[in-house]
mmCIF file of C-alpha atoms in Angstrom:
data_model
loop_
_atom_site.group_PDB
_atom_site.id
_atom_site.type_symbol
_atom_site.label_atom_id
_atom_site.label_comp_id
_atom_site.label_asym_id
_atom_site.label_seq_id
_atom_site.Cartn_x
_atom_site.Cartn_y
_atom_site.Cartn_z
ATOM 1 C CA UNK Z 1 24.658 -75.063 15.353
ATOM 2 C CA UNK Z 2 26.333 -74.284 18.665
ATOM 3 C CA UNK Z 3 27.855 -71.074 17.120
ATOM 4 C CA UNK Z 4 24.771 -69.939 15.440
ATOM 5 C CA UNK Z 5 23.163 -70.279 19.331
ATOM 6 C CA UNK Z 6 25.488 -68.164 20.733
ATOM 7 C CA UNK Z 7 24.734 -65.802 17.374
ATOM 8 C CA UNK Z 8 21.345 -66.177 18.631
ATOM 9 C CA UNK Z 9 21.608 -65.418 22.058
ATOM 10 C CA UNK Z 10 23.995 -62.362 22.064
ATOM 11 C CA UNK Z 11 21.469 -60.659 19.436
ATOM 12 C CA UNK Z 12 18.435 -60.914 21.746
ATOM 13 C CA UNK Z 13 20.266 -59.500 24.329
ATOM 14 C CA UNK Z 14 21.345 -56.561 22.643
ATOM 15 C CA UNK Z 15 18.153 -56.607 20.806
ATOM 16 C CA UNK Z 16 15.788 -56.609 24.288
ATOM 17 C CA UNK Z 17 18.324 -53.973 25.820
ATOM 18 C CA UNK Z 18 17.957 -51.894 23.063
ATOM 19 C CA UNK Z 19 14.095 -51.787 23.327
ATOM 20 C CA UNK Z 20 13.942 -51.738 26.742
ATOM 21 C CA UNK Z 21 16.467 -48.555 26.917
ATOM 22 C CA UNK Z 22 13.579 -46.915 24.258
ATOM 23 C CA UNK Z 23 10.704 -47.936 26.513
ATOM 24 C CA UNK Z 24 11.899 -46.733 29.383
ATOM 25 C CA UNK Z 25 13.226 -43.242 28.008
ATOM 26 C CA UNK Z 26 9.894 -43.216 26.770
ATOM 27 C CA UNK Z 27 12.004 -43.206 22.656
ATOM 28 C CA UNK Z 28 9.043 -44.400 20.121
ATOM 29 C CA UNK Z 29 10.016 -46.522 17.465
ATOM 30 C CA UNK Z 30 7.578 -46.243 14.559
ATOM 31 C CA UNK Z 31 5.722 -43.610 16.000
ATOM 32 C CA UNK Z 32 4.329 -46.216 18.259
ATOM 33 C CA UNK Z 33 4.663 -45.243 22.303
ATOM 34 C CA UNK Z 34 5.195 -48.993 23.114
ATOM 35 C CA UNK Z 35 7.248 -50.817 20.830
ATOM 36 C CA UNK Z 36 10.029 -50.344 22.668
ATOM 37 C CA UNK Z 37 8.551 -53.139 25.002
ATOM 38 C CA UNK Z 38 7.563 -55.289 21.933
ATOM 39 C CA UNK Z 39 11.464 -55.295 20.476
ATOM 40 C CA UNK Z 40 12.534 -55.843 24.394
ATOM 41 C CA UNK Z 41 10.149 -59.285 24.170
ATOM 42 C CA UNK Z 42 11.207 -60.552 20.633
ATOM 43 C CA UNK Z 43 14.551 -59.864 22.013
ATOM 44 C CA UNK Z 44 14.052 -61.573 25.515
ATOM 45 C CA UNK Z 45 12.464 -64.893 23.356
ATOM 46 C CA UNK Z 46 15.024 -65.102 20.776
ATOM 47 C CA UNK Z 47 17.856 -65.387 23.523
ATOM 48 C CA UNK Z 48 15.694 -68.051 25.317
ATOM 49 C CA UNK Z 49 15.772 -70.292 21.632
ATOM 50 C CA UNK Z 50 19.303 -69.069 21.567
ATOM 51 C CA UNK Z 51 20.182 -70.338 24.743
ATOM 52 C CA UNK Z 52 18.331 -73.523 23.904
ATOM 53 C CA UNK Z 53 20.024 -74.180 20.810
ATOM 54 C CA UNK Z 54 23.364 -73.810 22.720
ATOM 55 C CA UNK Z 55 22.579 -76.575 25.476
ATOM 56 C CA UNK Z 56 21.163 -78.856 22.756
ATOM 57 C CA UNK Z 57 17.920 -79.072 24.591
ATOM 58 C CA UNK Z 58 15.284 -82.065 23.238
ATOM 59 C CA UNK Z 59 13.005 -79.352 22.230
ATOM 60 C CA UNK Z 60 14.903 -78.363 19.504
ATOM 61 C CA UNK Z 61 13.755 -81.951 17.698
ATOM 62 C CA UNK Z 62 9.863 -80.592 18.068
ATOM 63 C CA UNK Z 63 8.461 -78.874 14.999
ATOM 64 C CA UNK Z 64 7.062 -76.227 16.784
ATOM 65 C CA UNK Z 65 10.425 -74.959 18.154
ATOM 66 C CA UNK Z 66 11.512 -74.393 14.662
ATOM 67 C CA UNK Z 67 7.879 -72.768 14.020
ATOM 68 C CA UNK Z 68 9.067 -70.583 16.894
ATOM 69 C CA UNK Z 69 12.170 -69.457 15.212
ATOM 70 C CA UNK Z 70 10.426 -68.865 11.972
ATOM 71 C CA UNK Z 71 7.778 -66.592 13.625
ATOM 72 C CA UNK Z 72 10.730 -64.748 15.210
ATOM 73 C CA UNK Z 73 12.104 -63.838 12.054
ATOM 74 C CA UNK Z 74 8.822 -62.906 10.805
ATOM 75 C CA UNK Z 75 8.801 -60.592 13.253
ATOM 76 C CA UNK Z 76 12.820 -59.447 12.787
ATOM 77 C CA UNK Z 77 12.006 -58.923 8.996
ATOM 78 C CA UNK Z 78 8.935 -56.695 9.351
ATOM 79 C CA UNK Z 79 10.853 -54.541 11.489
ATOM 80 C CA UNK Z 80 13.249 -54.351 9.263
ATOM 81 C CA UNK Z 81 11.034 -53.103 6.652
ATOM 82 C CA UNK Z 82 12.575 -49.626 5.333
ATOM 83 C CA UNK Z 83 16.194 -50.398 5.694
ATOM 84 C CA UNK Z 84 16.845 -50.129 2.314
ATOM 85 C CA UNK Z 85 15.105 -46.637 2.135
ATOM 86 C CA UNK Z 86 17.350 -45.300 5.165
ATOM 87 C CA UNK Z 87 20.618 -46.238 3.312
ATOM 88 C CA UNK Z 88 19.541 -44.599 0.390
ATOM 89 C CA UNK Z 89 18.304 -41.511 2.700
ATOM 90 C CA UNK Z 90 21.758 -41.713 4.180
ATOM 91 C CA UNK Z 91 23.685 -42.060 1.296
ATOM 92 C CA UNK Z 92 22.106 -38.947 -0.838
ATOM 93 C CA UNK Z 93 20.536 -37.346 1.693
ATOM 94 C CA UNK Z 94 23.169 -36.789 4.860
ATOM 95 C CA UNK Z 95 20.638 -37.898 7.627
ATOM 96 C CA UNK Z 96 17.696 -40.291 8.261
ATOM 97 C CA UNK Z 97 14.141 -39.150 9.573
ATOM 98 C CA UNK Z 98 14.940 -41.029 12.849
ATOM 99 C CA UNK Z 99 18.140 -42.547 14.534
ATOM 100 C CA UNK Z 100 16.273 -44.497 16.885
ATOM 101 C CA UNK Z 101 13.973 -46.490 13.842
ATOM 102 C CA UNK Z 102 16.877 -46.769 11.875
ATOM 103 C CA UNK Z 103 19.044 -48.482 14.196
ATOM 104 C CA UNK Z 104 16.511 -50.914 15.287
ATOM 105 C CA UNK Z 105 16.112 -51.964 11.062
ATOM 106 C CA UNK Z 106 19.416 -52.548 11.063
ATOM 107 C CA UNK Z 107 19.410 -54.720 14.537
ATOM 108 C CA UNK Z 108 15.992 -56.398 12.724
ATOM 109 C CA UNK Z 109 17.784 -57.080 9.947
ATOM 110 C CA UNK Z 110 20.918 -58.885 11.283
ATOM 111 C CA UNK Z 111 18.464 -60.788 13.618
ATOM 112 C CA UNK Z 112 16.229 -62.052 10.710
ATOM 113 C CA UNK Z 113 19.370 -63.275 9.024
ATOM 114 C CA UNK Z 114 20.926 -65.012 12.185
ATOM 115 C CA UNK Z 115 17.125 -66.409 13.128
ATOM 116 C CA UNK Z 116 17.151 -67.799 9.689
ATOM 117 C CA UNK Z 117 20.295 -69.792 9.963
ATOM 118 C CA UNK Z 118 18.916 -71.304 12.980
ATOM 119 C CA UNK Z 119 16.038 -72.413 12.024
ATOM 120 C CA UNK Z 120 17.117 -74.080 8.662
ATOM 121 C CA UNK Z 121 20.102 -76.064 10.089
ATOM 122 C CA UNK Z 122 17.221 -77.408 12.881
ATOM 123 C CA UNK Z 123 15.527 -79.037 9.430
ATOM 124 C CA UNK Z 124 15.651 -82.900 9.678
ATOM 125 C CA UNK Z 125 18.827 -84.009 7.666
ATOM 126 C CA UNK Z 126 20.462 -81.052 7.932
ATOM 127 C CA UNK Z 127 23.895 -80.895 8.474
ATOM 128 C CA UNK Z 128 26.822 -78.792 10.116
ATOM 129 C CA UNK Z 129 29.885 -77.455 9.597
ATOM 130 C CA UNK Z 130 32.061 -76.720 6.603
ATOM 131 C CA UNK Z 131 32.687 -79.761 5.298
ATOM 132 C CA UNK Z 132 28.916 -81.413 4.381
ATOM 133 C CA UNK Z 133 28.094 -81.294 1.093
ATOM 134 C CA UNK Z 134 29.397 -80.112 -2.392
ATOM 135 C CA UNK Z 135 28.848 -77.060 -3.846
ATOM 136 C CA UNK Z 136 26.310 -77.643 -6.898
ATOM 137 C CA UNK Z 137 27.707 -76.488 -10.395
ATOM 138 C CA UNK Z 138 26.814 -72.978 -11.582
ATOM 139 C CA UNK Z 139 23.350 -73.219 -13.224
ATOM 140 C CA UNK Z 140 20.871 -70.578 -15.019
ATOM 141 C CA UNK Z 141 17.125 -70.270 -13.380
ATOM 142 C CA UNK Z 142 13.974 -72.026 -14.877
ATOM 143 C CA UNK Z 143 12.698 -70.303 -17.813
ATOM 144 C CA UNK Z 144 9.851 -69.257 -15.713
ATOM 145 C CA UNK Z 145 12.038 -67.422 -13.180
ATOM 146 C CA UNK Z 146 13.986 -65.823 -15.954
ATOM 147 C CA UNK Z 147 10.748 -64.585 -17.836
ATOM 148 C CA UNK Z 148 10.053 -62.826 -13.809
ATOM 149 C CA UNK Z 149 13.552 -61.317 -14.365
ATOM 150 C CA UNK Z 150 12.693 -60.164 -17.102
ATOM 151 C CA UNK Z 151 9.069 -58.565 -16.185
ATOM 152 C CA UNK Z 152 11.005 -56.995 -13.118
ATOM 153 C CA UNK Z 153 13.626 -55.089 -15.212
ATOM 154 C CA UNK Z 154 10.993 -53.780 -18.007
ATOM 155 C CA UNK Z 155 8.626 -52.832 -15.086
ATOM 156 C CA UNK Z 156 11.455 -50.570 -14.060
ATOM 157 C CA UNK Z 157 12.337 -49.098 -17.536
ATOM 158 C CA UNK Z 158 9.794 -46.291 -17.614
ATOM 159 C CA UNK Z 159 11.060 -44.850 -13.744
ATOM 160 C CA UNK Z 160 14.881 -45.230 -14.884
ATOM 161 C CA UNK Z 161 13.759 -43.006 -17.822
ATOM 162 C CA UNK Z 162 11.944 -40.728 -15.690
ATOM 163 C CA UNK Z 163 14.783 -39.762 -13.561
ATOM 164 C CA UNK Z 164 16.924 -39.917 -16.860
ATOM 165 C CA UNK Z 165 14.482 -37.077 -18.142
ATOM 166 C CA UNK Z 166 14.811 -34.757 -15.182
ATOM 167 C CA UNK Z 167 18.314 -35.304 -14.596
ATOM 168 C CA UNK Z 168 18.776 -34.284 -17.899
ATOM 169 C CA UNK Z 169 16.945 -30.991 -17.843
ATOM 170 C CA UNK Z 170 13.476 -32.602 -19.570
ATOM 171 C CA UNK Z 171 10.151 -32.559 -18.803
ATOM 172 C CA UNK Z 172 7.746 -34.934 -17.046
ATOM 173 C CA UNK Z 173 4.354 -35.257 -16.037
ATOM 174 C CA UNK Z 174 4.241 -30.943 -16.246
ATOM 175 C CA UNK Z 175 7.632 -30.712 -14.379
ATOM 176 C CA UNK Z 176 10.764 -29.888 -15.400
ATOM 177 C CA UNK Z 177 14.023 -30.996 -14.373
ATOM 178 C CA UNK Z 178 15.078 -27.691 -12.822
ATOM 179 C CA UNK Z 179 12.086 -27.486 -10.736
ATOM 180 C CA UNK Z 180 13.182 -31.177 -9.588
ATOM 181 C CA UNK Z 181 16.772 -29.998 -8.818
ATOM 182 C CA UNK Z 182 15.473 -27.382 -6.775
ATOM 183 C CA UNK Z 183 13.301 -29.195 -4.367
ATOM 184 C CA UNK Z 184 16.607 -31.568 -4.203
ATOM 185 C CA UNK Z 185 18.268 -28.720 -2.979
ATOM 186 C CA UNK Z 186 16.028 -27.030 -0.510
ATOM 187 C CA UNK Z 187 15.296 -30.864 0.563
ATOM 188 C CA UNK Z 188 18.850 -30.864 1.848
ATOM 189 C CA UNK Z 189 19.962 -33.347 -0.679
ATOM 190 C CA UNK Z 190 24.114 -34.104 -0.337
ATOM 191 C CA UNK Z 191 26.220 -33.059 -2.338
ATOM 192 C CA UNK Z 192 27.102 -36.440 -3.841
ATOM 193 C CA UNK Z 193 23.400 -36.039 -5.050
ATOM 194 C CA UNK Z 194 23.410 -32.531 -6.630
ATOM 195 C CA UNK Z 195 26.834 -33.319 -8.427
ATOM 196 C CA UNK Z 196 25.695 -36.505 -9.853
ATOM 197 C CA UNK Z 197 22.365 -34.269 -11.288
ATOM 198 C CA UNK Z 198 24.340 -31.652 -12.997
ATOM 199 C CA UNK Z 199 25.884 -34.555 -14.731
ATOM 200 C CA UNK Z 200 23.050 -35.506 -15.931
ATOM 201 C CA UNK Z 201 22.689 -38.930 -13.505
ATOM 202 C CA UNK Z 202 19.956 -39.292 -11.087
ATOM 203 C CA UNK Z 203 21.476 -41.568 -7.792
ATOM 204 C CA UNK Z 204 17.903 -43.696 -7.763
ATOM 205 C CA UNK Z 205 18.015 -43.927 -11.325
ATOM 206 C CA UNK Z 206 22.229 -45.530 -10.679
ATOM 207 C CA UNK Z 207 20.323 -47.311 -8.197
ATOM 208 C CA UNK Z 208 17.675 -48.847 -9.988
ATOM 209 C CA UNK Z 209 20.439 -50.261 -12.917
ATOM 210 C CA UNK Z 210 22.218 -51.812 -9.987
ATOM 211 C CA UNK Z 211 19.077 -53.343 -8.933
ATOM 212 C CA UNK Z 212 18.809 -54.911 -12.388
ATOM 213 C CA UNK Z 213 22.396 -55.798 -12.882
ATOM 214 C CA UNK Z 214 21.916 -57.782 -9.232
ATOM 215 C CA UNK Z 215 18.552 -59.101 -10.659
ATOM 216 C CA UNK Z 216 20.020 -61.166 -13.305
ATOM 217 C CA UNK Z 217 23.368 -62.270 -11.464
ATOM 218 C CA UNK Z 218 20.413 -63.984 -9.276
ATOM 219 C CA UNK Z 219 18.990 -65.737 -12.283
ATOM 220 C CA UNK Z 220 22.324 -66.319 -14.913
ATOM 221 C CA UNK Z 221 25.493 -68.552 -13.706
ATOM 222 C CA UNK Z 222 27.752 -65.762 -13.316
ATOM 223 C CA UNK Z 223 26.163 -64.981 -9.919
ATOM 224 C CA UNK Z 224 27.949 -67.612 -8.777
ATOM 225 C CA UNK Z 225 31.218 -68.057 -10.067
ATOM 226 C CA UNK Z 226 33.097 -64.545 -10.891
ATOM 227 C CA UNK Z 227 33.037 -64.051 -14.866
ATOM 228 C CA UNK Z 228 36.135 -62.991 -16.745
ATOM 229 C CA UNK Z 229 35.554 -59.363 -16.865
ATOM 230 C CA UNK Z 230 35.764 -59.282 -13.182
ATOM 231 C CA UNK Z 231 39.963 -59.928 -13.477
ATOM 232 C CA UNK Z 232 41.404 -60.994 -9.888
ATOM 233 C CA UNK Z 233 38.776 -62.535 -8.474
ATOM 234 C CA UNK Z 234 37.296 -64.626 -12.130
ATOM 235 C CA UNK Z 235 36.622 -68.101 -12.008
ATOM 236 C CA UNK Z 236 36.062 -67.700 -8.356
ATOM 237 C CA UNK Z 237 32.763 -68.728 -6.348
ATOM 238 C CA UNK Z 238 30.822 -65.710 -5.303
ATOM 239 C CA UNK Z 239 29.730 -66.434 -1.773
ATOM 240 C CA UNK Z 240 25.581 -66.584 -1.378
ATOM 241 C CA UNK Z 241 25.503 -63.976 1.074
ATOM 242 C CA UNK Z 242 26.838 -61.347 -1.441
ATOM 243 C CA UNK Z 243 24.091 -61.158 -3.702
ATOM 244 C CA UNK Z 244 21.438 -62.523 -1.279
ATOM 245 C CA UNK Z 245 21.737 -59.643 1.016
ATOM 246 C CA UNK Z 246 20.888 -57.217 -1.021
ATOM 247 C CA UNK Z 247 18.249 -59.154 -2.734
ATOM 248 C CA UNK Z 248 16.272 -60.237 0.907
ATOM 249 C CA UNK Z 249 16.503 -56.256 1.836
ATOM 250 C CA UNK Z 250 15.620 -54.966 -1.760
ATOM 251 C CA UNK Z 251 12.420 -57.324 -1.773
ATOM 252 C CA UNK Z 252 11.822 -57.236 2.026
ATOM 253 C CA UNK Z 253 10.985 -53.350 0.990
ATOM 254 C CA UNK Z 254 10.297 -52.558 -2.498
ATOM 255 C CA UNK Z 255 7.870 -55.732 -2.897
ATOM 256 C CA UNK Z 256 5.604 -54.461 -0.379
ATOM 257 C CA UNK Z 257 6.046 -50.596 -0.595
ATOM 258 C CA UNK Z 258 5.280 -51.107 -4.489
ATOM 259 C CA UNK Z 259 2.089 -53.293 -3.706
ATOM 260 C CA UNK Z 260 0.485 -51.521 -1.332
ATOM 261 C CA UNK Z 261 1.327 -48.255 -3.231
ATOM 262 C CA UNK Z 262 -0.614 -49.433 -6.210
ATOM 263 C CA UNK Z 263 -3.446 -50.096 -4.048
ATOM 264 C CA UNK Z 264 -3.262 -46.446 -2.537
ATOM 265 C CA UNK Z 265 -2.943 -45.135 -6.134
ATOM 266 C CA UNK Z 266 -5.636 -47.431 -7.578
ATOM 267 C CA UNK Z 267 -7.917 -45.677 -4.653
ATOM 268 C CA UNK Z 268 -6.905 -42.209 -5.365
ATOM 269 C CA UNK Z 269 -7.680 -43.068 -9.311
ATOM 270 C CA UNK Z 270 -11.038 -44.181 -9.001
ATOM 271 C CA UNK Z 271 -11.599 -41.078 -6.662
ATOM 272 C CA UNK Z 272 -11.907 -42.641 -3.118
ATOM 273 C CA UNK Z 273 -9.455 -40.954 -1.720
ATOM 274 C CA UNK Z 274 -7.206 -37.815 -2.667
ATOM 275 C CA UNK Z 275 -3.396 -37.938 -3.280
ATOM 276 C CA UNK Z 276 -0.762 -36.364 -1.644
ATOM 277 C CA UNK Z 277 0.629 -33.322 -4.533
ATOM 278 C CA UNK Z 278 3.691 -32.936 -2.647
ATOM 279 C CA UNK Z 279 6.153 -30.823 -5.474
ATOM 280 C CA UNK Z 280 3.521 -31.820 -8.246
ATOM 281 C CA UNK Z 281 0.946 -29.084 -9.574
ATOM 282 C CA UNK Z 282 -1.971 -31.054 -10.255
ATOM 283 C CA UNK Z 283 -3.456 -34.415 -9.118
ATOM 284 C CA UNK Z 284 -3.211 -35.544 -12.627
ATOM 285 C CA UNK Z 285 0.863 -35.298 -12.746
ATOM 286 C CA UNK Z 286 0.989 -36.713 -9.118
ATOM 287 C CA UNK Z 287 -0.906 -39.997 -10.011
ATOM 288 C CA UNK Z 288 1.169 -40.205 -13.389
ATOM 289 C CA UNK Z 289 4.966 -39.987 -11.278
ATOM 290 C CA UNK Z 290 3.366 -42.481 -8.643
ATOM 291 C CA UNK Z 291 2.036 -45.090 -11.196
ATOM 292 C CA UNK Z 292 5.819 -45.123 -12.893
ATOM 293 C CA UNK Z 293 7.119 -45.601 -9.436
ATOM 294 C CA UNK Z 294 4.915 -48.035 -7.746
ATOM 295 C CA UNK Z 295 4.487 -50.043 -10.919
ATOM 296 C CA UNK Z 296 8.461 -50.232 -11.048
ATOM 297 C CA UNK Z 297 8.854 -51.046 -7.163
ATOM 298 C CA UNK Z 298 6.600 -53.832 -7.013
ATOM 299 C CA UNK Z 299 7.021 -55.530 -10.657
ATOM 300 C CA UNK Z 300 11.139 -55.215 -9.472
ATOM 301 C CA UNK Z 301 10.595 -56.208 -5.996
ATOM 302 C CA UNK Z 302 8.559 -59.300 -6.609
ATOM 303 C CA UNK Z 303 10.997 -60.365 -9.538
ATOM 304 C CA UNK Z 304 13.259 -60.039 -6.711
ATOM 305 C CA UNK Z 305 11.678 -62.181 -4.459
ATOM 306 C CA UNK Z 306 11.104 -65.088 -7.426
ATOM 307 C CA UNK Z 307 14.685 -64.291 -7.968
ATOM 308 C CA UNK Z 308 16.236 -64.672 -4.614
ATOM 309 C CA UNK Z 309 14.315 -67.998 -3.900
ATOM 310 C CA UNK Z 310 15.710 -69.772 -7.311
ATOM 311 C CA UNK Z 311 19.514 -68.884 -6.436
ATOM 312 C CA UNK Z 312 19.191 -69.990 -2.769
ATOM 313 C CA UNK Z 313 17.719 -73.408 -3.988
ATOM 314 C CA UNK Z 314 19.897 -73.803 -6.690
ATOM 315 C CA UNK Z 315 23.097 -72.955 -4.945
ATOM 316 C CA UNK Z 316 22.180 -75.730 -2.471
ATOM 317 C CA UNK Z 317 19.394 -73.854 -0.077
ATOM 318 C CA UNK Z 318 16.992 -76.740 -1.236
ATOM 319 C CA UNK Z 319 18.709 -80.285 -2.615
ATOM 320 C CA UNK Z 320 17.426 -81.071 -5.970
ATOM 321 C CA UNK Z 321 15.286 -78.284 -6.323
ATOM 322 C CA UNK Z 322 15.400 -75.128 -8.444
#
């Protein structure tokens, strides 16, 4: 616990340095003029607990210290909302919309994850070190988690074969694959991007069968012990931080970009509001490319979360429970 403390402590620090360095060169994070001062406190409190948890203080035996630590994660995690968006900006794209958000989603993100540590060894009966308890045999996920596996990775079939359309020079909603590779183009797409869509493979549609493949390793026993196929390493145990990183940053964003994009869509159908065409002619072809995505984002990202939960209890996050 001592290490994770010190973990702790050094991220608020560099956490409320960075903020304060953004507040006081008047940098907005967010497009908000004073969040710079908001990561500068979350940073500033999470040392405190940090320090706290370092000199083994009696507070950390109340229940609302570990509250405290929980709500500070809360906090990390929505800022860390987007991540997942800026590495696949970055990736395919050469360049983020803004250095300054992106680096603090990043900082957000390692802080939720060390915040989270904290706070779970503080649970009564839990225990330290390396050498506690033993690893729990691989195991598949209840039927019922399985089943949300499954919704997830049909809810994304119809965008992987969108993509899979336009990459391959089709037609969708009344556009065309060439008009699609031509906004990629004058969009400043890299080149990684363009020379995966003359071959006919669309880098969110690679994505999105990654997303799937990491989906079911969270739900089958080979996402914990290395199957045959994957030669060195087989028969070895996959360590829970492989697939649970991606899965906590794939849900932390898709889950709630896909929800609250089917309410925005579900608005614009019934004619509250108007959408956004962006490269789409019509309303009509707008509304049909954003119900394929949104409906694939959130049926995948909460799959995801139901996912993520089962393989962190049943590869010992919870004794006894799956």
């Amino acid at each position: 616990m001592v290490r994770n403390g010190w973990a702790v402590t050094g991220w608020g620090l560099g956490s409320a340095g960075f903020g304060l360095g953004c507040a006081l060169s008047g940098t907005e994070l967010f497009g908000a003029g004073r969040s710079g001062w908001v990561v500068a406190g979350v940073g500033v409190a999470s040392a405190a607990a940090g320090l706290a948890v370092v000199r083994r203080r009696p507070v950390l035996r109340l229940r609302w210290f570990r509250r405290l630590l929980w709500a500070l994660c809360g906090v990390a995690a929505v800022g860390a909302w987007g991540l997942l968006m800026d590495g696949v900006t970055l990736l395919f794209g050469q360049s983020v919309d803004s250095v300054p958000d992106s680096v603090e989603r990043a900082l957000a993100a390692v802080g939720a994850v060390l915040l989270a540590r904290t706070a779970l060894g503080l649970r009564p009966g839990a225990r330290g070190g390396r050498g506690g308890r033993a690893v729990p045999a691989p195991t598949a996920a209840p039927p019922l988690v399985q089943l949300a596996a499954w919704a997830g990775t049909l809810a994304f079939a119809p965008y992987v074969l969108m993509k899979l359309v336009w990459a391959l020079g089709g037609s969708f909603a009344g556009v065309g694959g060439d008009r699609m590779y031509a906004d990629y183009v004058r969009n400043g797409s890299s080149g990684l991007w363009l020379t995966l869509e003359r071959w006919g493979l669309d880098g969110t549609m690679l994505l999105a069968l990654l997303g799937v493949f990491l989906l079911w390793g969270l739900v089958r026993p080979w996402g914990q012990v290395f199957p045959r196929w994957t030669l060195p390493l087989r028969g070895r145990r996959v360590p829970r931080w492989l697939p649970l990183t991606p899965a906590l940053l794939g849900a932390a964003t898709l889950a709630p970009y896909g929800v609250v994009g089917i309410g925005y869509l579900t608005l614009c159908t019934a004619g509250v509001t108007r959408i956004r065409l962006g490269a789409f002619a019509s309303e009509q072809s707008a509304l049909e490319v954003g119900w394929v995505g949104m409906c694939g984002f959130a049926g995948y990202g909460v799959a995801l979360v139901v996912a993520a939960r089962s393989y962190w209890r049943r590869t010992g996050g919870s004794a006894g429970v799956r």
